[in-house]
Coordinates of C-alpha atoms and ligand atoms in Angstrom, one line a residue:
X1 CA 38.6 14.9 21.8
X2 CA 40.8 12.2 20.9
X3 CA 43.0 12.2 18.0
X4 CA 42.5 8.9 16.3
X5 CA 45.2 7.7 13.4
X6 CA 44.2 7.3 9.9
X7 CA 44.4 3.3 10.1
X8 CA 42.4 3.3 13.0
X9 CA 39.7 5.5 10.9
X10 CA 39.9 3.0 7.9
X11 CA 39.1 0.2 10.2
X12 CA 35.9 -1.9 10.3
X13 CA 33.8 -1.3 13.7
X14 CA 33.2 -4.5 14.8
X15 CA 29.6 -3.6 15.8
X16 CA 29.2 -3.1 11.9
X17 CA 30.3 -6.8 11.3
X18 CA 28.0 -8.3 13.6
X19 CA 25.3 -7.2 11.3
X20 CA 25.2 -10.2 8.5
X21 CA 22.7 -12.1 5.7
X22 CA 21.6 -14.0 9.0
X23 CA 20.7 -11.0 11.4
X24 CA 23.0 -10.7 14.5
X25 CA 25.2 -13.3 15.7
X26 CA 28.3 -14.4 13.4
X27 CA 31.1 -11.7 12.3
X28 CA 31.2 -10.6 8.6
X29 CA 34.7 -10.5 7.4
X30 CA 35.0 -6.5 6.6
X31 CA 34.8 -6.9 3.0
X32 CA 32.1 -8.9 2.9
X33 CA 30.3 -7.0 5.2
X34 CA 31.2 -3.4 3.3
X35 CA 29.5 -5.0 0.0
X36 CA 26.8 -6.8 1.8
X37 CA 25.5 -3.4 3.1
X38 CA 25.7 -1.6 -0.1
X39 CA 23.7 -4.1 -1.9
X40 CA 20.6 -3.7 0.8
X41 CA 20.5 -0.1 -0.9
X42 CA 22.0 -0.5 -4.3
X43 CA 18.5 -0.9 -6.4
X44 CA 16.6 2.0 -5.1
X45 CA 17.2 4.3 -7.6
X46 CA 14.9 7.8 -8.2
X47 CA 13.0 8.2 -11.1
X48 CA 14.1 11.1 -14.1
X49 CA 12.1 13.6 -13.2
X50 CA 13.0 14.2 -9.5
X51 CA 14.1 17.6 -8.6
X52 CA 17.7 18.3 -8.4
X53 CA 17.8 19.4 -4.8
X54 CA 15.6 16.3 -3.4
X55 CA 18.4 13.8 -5.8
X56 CA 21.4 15.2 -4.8
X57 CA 20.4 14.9 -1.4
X58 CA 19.7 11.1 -1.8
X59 CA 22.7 10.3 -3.5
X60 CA 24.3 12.1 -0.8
X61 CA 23.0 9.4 1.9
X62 CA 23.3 6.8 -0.1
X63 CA 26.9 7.3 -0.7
X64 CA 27.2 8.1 2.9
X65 CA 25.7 5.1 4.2
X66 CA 28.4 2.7 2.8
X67 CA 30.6 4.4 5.4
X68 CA 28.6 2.5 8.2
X69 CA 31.0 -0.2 7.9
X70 CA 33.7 1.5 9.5
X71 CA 31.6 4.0 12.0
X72 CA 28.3 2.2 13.3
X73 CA 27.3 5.6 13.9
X74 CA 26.4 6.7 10.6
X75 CA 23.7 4.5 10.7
X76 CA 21.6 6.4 13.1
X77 CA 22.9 9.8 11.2
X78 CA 21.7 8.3 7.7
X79 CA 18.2 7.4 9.9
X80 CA 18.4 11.0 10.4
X81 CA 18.8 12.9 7.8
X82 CA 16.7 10.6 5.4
X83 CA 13.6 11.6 7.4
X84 CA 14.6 15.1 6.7
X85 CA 15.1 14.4 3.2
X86 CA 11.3 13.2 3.4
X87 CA 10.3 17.0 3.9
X88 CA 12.6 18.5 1.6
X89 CA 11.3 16.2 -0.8
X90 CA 7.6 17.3 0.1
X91 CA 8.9 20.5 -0.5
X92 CA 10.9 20.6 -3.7
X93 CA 7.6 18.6 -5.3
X94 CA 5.2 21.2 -4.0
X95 CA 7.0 24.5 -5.7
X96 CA 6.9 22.1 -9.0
X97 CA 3.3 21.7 -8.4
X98 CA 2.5 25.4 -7.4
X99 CA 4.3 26.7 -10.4
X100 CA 5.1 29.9 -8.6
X101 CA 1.5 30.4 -7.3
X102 CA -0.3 29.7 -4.4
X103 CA -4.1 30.1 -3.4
X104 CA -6.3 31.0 -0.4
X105 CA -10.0 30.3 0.1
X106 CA -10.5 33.0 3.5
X107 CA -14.3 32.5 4.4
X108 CA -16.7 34.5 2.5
X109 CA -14.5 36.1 0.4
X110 CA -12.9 35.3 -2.7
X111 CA -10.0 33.2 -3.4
X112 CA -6.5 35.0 -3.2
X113 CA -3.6 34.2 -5.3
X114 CA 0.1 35.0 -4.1
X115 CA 3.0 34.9 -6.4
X116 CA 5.8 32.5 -4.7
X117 CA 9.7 31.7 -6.2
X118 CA 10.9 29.5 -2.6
X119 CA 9.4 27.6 -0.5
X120 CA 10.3 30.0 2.3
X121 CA 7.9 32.2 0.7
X122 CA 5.3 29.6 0.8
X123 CA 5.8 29.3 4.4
X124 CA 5.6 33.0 4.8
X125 CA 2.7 33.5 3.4
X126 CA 0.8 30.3 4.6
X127 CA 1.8 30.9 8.1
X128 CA 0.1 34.7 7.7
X129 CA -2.5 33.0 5.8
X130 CA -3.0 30.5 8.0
X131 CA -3.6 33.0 10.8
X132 CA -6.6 34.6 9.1
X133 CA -8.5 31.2 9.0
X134 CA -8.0 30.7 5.0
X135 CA -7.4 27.2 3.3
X136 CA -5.3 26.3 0.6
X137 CA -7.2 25.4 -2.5
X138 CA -5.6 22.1 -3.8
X139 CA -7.9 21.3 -7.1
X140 CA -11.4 21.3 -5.8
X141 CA -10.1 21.0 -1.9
X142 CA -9.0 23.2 0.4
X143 CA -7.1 22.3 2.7
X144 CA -5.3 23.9 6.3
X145 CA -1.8 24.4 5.2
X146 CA 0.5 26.3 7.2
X147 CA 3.5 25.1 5.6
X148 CA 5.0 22.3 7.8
X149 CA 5.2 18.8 7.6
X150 CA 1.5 18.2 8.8
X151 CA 0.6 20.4 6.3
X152 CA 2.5 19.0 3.4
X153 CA 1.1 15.2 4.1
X154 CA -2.0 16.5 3.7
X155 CA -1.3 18.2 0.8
X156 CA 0.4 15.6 -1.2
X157 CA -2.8 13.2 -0.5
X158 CA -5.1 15.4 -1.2
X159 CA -3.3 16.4 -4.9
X160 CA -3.3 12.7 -5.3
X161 CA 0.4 12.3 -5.4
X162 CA 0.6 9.6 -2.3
X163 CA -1.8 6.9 -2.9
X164 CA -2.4 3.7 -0.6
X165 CA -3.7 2.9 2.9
X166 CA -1.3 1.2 4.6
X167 CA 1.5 3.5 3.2
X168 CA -0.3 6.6 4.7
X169 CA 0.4 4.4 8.3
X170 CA 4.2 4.5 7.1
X171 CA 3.9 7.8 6.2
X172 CA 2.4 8.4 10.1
X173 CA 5.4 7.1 11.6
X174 CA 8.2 8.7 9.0
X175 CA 6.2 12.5 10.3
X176 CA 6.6 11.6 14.3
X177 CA 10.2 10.2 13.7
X178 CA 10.8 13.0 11.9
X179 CA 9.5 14.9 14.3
X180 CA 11.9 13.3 16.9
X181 CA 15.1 14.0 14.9
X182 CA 14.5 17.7 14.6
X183 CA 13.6 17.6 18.1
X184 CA 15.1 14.9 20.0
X185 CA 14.4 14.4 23.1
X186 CA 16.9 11.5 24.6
X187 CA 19.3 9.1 22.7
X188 CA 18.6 6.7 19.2
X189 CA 20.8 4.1 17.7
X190 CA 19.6 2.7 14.6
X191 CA 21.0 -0.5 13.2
X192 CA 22.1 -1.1 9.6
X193 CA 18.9 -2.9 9.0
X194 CA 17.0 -0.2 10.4
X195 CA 18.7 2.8 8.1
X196 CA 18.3 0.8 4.8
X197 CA 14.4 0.4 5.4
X198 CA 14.2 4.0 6.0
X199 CA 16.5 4.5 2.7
X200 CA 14.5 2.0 0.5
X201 CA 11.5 4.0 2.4
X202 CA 12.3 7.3 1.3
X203 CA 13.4 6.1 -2.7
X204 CA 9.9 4.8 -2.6
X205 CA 8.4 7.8 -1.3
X206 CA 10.3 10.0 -3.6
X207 CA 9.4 8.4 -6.7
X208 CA 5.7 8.3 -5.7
X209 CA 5.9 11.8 -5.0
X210 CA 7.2 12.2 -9.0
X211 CA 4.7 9.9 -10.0
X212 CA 6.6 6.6 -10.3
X213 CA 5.7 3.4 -8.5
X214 CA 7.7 0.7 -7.5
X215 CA 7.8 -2.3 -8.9
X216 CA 7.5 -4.9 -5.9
X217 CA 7.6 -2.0 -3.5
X218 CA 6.6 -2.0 0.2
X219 CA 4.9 0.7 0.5
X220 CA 3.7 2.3 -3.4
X221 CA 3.9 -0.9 -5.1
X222 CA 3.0 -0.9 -9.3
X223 CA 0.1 -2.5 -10.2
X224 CA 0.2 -6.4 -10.5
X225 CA 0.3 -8.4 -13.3
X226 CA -2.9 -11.1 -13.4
X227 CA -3.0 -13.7 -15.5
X228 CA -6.0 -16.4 -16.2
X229 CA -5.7 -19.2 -13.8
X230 CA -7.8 -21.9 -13.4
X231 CA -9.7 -23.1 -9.9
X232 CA -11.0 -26.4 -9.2
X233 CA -11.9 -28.0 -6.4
X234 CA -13.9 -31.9 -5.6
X235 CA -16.0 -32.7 -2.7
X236 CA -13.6 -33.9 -0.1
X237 CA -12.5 -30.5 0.4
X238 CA -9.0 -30.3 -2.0
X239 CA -8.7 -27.2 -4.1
X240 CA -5.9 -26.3 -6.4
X241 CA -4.9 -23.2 -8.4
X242 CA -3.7 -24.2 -11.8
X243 CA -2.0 -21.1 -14.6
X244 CA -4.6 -21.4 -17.5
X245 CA -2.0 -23.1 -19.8
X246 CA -1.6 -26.0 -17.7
X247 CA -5.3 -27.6 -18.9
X248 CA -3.7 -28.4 -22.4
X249 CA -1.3 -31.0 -20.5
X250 CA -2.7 -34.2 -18.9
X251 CA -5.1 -34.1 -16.7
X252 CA -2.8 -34.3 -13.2
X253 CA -5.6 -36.3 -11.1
X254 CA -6.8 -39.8 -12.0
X255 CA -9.8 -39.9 -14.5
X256 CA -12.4 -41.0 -12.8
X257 CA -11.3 -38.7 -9.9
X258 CA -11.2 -36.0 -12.7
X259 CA -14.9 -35.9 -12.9
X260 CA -15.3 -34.9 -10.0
X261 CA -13.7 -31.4 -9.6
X262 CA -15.5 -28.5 -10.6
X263 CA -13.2 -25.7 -12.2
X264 CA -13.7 -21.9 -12.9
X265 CA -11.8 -19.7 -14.8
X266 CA -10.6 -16.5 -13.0
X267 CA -8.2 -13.4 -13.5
X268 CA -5.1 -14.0 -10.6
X269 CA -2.0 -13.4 -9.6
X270 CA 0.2 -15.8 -10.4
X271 CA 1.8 -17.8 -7.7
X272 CA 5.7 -16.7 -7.6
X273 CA 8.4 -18.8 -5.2
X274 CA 9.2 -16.0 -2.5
X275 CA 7.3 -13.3 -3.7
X276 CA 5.4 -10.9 -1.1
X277 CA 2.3 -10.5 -3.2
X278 CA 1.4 -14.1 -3.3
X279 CA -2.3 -14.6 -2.3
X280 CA -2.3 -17.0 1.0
X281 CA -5.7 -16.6 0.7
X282 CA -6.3 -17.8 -2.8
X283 CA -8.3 -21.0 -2.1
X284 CA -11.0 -18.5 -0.1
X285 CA -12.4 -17.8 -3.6
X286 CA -16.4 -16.2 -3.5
X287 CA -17.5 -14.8 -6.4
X288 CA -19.9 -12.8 -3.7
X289 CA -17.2 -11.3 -0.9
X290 CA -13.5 -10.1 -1.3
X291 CA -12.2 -12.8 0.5
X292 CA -8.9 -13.2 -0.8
X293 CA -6.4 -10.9 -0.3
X294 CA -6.0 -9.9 -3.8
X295 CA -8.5 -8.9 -6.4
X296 CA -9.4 -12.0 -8.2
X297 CA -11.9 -11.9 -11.3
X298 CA -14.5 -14.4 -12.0
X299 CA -14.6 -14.9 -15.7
X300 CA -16.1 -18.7 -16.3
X301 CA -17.8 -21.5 -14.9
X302 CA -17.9 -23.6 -12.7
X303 CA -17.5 -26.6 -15.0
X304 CA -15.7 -29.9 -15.8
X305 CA -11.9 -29.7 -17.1
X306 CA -12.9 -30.2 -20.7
X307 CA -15.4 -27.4 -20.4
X308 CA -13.1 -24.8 -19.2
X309 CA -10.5 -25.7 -21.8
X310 CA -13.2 -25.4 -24.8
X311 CA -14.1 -21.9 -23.0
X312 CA -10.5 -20.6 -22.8
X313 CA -10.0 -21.7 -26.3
X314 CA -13.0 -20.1 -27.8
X315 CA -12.9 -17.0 -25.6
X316 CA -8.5 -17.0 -25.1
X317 CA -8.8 -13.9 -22.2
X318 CA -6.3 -11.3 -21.7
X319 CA -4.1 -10.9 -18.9
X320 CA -4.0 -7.6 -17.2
X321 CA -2.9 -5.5 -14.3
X322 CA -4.4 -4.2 -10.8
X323 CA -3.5 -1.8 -8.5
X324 CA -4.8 -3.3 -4.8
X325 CA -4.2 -0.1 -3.2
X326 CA -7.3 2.3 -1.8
X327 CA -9.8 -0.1 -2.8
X328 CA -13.4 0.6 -1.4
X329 CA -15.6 -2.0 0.4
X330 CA -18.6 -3.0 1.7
X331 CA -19.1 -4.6 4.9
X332 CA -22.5 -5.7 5.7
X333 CA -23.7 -6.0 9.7
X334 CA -26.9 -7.8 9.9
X335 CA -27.1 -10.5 13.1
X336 CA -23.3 -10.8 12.5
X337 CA -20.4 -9.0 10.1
X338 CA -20.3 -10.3 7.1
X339 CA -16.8 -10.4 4.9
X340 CA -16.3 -7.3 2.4
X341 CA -17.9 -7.1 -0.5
X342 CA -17.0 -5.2 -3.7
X343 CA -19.5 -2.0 -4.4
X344 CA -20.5 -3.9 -7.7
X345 CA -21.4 -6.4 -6.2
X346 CA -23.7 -5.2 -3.3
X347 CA -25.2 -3.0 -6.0
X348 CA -26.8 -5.8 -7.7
X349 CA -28.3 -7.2 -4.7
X350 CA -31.7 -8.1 -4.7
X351 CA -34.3 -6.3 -2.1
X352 CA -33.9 -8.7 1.0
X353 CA -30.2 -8.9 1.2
X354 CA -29.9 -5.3 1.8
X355 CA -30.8 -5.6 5.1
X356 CA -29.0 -4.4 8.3
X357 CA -26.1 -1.8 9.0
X358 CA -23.6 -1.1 5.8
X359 CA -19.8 0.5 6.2
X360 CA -17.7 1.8 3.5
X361 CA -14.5 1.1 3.8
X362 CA -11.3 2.7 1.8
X363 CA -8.7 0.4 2.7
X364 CA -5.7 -2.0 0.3
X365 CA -6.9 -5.2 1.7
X366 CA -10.3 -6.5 2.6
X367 CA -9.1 -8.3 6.0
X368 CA -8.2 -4.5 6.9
X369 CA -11.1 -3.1 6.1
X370 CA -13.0 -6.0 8.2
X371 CA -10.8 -5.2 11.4
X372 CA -11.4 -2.2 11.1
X373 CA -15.5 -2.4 11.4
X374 CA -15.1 -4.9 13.9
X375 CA -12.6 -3.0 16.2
X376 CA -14.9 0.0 15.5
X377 CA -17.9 -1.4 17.7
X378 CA -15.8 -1.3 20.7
X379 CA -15.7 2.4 21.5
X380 CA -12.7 2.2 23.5
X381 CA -10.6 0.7 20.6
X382 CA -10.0 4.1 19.0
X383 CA -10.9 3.3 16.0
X384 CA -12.5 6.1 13.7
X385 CA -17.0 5.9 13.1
X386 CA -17.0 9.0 11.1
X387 CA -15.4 10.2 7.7
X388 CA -11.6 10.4 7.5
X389 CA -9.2 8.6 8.0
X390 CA -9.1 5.7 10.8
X391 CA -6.3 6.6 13.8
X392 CA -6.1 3.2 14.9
X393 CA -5.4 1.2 11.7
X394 CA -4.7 1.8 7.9
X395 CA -8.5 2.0 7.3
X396 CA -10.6 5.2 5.6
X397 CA -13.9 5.7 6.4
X398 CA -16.3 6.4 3.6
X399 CA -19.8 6.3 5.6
X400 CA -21.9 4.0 7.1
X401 CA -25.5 3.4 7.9
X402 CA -28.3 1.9 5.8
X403 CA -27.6 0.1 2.3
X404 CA -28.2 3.0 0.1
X405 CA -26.2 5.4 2.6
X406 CA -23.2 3.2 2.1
X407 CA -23.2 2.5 -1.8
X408 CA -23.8 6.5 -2.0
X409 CA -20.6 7.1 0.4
X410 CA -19.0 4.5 -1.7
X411 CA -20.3 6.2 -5.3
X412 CA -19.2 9.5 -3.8
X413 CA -15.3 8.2 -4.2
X414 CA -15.8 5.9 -7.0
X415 CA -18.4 7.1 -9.4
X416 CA -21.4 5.7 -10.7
X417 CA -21.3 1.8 -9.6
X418 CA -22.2 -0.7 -11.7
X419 CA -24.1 -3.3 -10.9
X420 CA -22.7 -6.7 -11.3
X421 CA -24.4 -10.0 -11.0
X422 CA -22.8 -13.4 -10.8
X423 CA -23.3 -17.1 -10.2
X424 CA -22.7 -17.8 -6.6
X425 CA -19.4 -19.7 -6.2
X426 CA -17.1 -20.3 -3.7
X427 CA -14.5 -23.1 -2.7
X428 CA -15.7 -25.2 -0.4
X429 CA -13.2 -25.1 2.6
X430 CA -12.5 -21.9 4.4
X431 CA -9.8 -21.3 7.3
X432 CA -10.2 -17.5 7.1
X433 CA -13.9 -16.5 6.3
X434 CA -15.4 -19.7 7.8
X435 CA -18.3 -17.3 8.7
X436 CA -20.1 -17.0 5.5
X437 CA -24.0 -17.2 4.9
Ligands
LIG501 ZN1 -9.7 1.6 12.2

């Protein structure tokens, strides 16, 4: 190979500096370009508890990947070796869970315990295991486990430790790339872009995997905050979302206009400038179907301005916090598919609105649950019709048939449902769910 001189080495590469704030086009001056990059990674840090081998290996591409500004190539290697770092991370979290022992479920037999101190023994044994047809018992599970990647996924889901539907997709794509780099088959370049996703990916991942989620994460985001929020909406159609302080000020319409609006008071998340989890769906409110995008809880009304504000008052409700993730729905087919409805709230239907086909449906948001019913009645969309997970989308199937088949597939993950009952309210213009009884 070529020698190359020091100076040359301590150069920018100009590929590196076409990457900017803007995407691709203007050149980052090399300084700006060297901090620039280091900031896209510089807040993904790993929680306490994360196994020595699994954080010094982060660190390592962390530290690593500020080097991209001078060798566009290290992108593509941190790409790399982060989706190794996702298996060794599997790994170095399953010998904390095991606790040095493993155990086998062989058919008719009973349950086998081996004594492990690596993960090489693990893989040992599962593979021999593995060979006689027994399952790893993982809590009341057991599961095919044979030691690899495939088998780890399945392992960390079904211990609970990954949570999340759309994540598990992610998840999908981190095993096959992963697959690729341990196996590669023609030539990758990733871009600086590219490698900090997969970094802020794997930090995620890693933190899930120790049992700490990410506040404003992509893929195993914390719960939200929800705070009371006020709805109202007049005849010709205008709607507005209001924080529950805001009644105490003036009244923003014109009084006589005033009287017109109707307002309820409802658990939401608040409206942030530029945040991701803002609801665009908000002004879809029905207290009968999930129809916006996030959970939103009906607490009072409807009623006039001054009524709300006497009930808030009087009743001053909490704020709280919601995790959107892996939440179960019902979607009702009768003439035509109806929008998903919360378990609760089917349960407290009366007799002759039970009527048709019922799906449960595991999935974070209720449009992806819908899809996924809809795409499943064209047989040549892939889509999955019996239990398990969907291979087409980031939906679960729970069960589906007639009205008490689906609340029992739906109790079966959830528990005992509670039946709710609520005034039937909605706002009156819909762009996304026009299709409502
Ligand atoms: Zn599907």
């Amino acid at each position: 190979m070529e020698i190359r001189p020091l100076e040359e080495l301590r150069a920018a590469d100009d590929l590196s500096l076409a990457f900017n704030p803007w995407g691709l086009g203007g050149r980052m001056r090399p300084e700006n370009a060297a901090e620039f990059q280091q900031r896209q990674i510089a807040d993904c840090d790993l929680a306490e508890g994360v196994a020595a081998g699994t954080r010094d290996s982060f660190e390592r591409l962390r530290t690593v990947f500020a080097y991209g500004v001078l060798c566009y190539d290290v992108y593509t290697m941190v790409g790399d070796q982060a989706l190794l770092i996702y298996e060794q991370a599997l790994r170095d979290r399953f010998m904390e869970w095991c606790a040095g022992t493993i155990t086998f479920r062989l058919p008719q037999a009973p349950d086998v315990s081996y004594t492990v101190t690596s993960y090489d023994d693990v893989k040992k044994r599962s593979d021999r295991m593995t060979r006689q047809r027994a399952k790893l018992v993982v809590a009341t599970h057991a599961i095919e486990f044979n030691g690899m990647l495939h088998g780890l996924r399945l392992w960390a889901r079904t211990a609970g430790l990954l949570r999340g539907r759309r994540s598990r997709a992610v998840e999908d794509a981190l095993a096959k790339l992963r697959n690729y780099v341990a196996h590669p088959s023609g030539h990758h370049v990733d871009t600086p872009v590219g490698a900090a996703r997969t970094v802020r990916d794997l930090a995620e991942l890693i933190n899930q995997l120790w049992g700490q989620a990410t506040s404003d994460g992509r893929l195993y985001p914390a719960p939200l905050h929800r705070e009371i929020a006020v709805l109202s909406w007049n005849g010709s159609g205008r709607a507005r979302m209001e924080p529950a302080d805001a009644l105490t000020a003036p009244d923003p319409t014109e009084d006589q206009e005033s009287d017109e609006y109707q307002h309820v008071v409802v658990r939401a998340i608040p409206f942030i400038p530029g945040s991701r989890w803002n609801d665009a769906h908000w002004a879809e409110f029905d207290t009968r179907y999930e129809t916006t995008r996030f959970p939103m809880e009906y607490l009072w009304g409807p009623g006039t301005r001054e009524e709300a504000r006497a009930w808030l008052e009087q009743e001053r409700p909490e704020v709280d916090s919601v995790d959107f993730t892996d939440r179960v729905f019902l979607v009702q087919d009768h003439e035509r598919l109806l929008p998903p409805m919360r378990p609760a709230v089917a349960a407290g239907l009366p007799d002759d609105e039970r009527v048709g086909i019922w799906h449960a449906v595991r999935a974070d948001f209720p449009d992806d649950a819908f899809a996924h019913v809809r795409g499943s009645r064209d047989s040549g969309a892939g889509h999955a019709r019996r239990p398990g997970d969907c291979p087409a989308c980031s939906a679960e199937v729970l069960g589906s048939g007639s009205y008490n088949e689906a609340l029992r597939a739906a109790a079966a993950v959830l528990g005992p449902i509670e039946a709710v009952q609520l005034p039937s309210i909605r706002l009156p213009l819909s762009i996304f769910w026009p299709d409502r009884p």
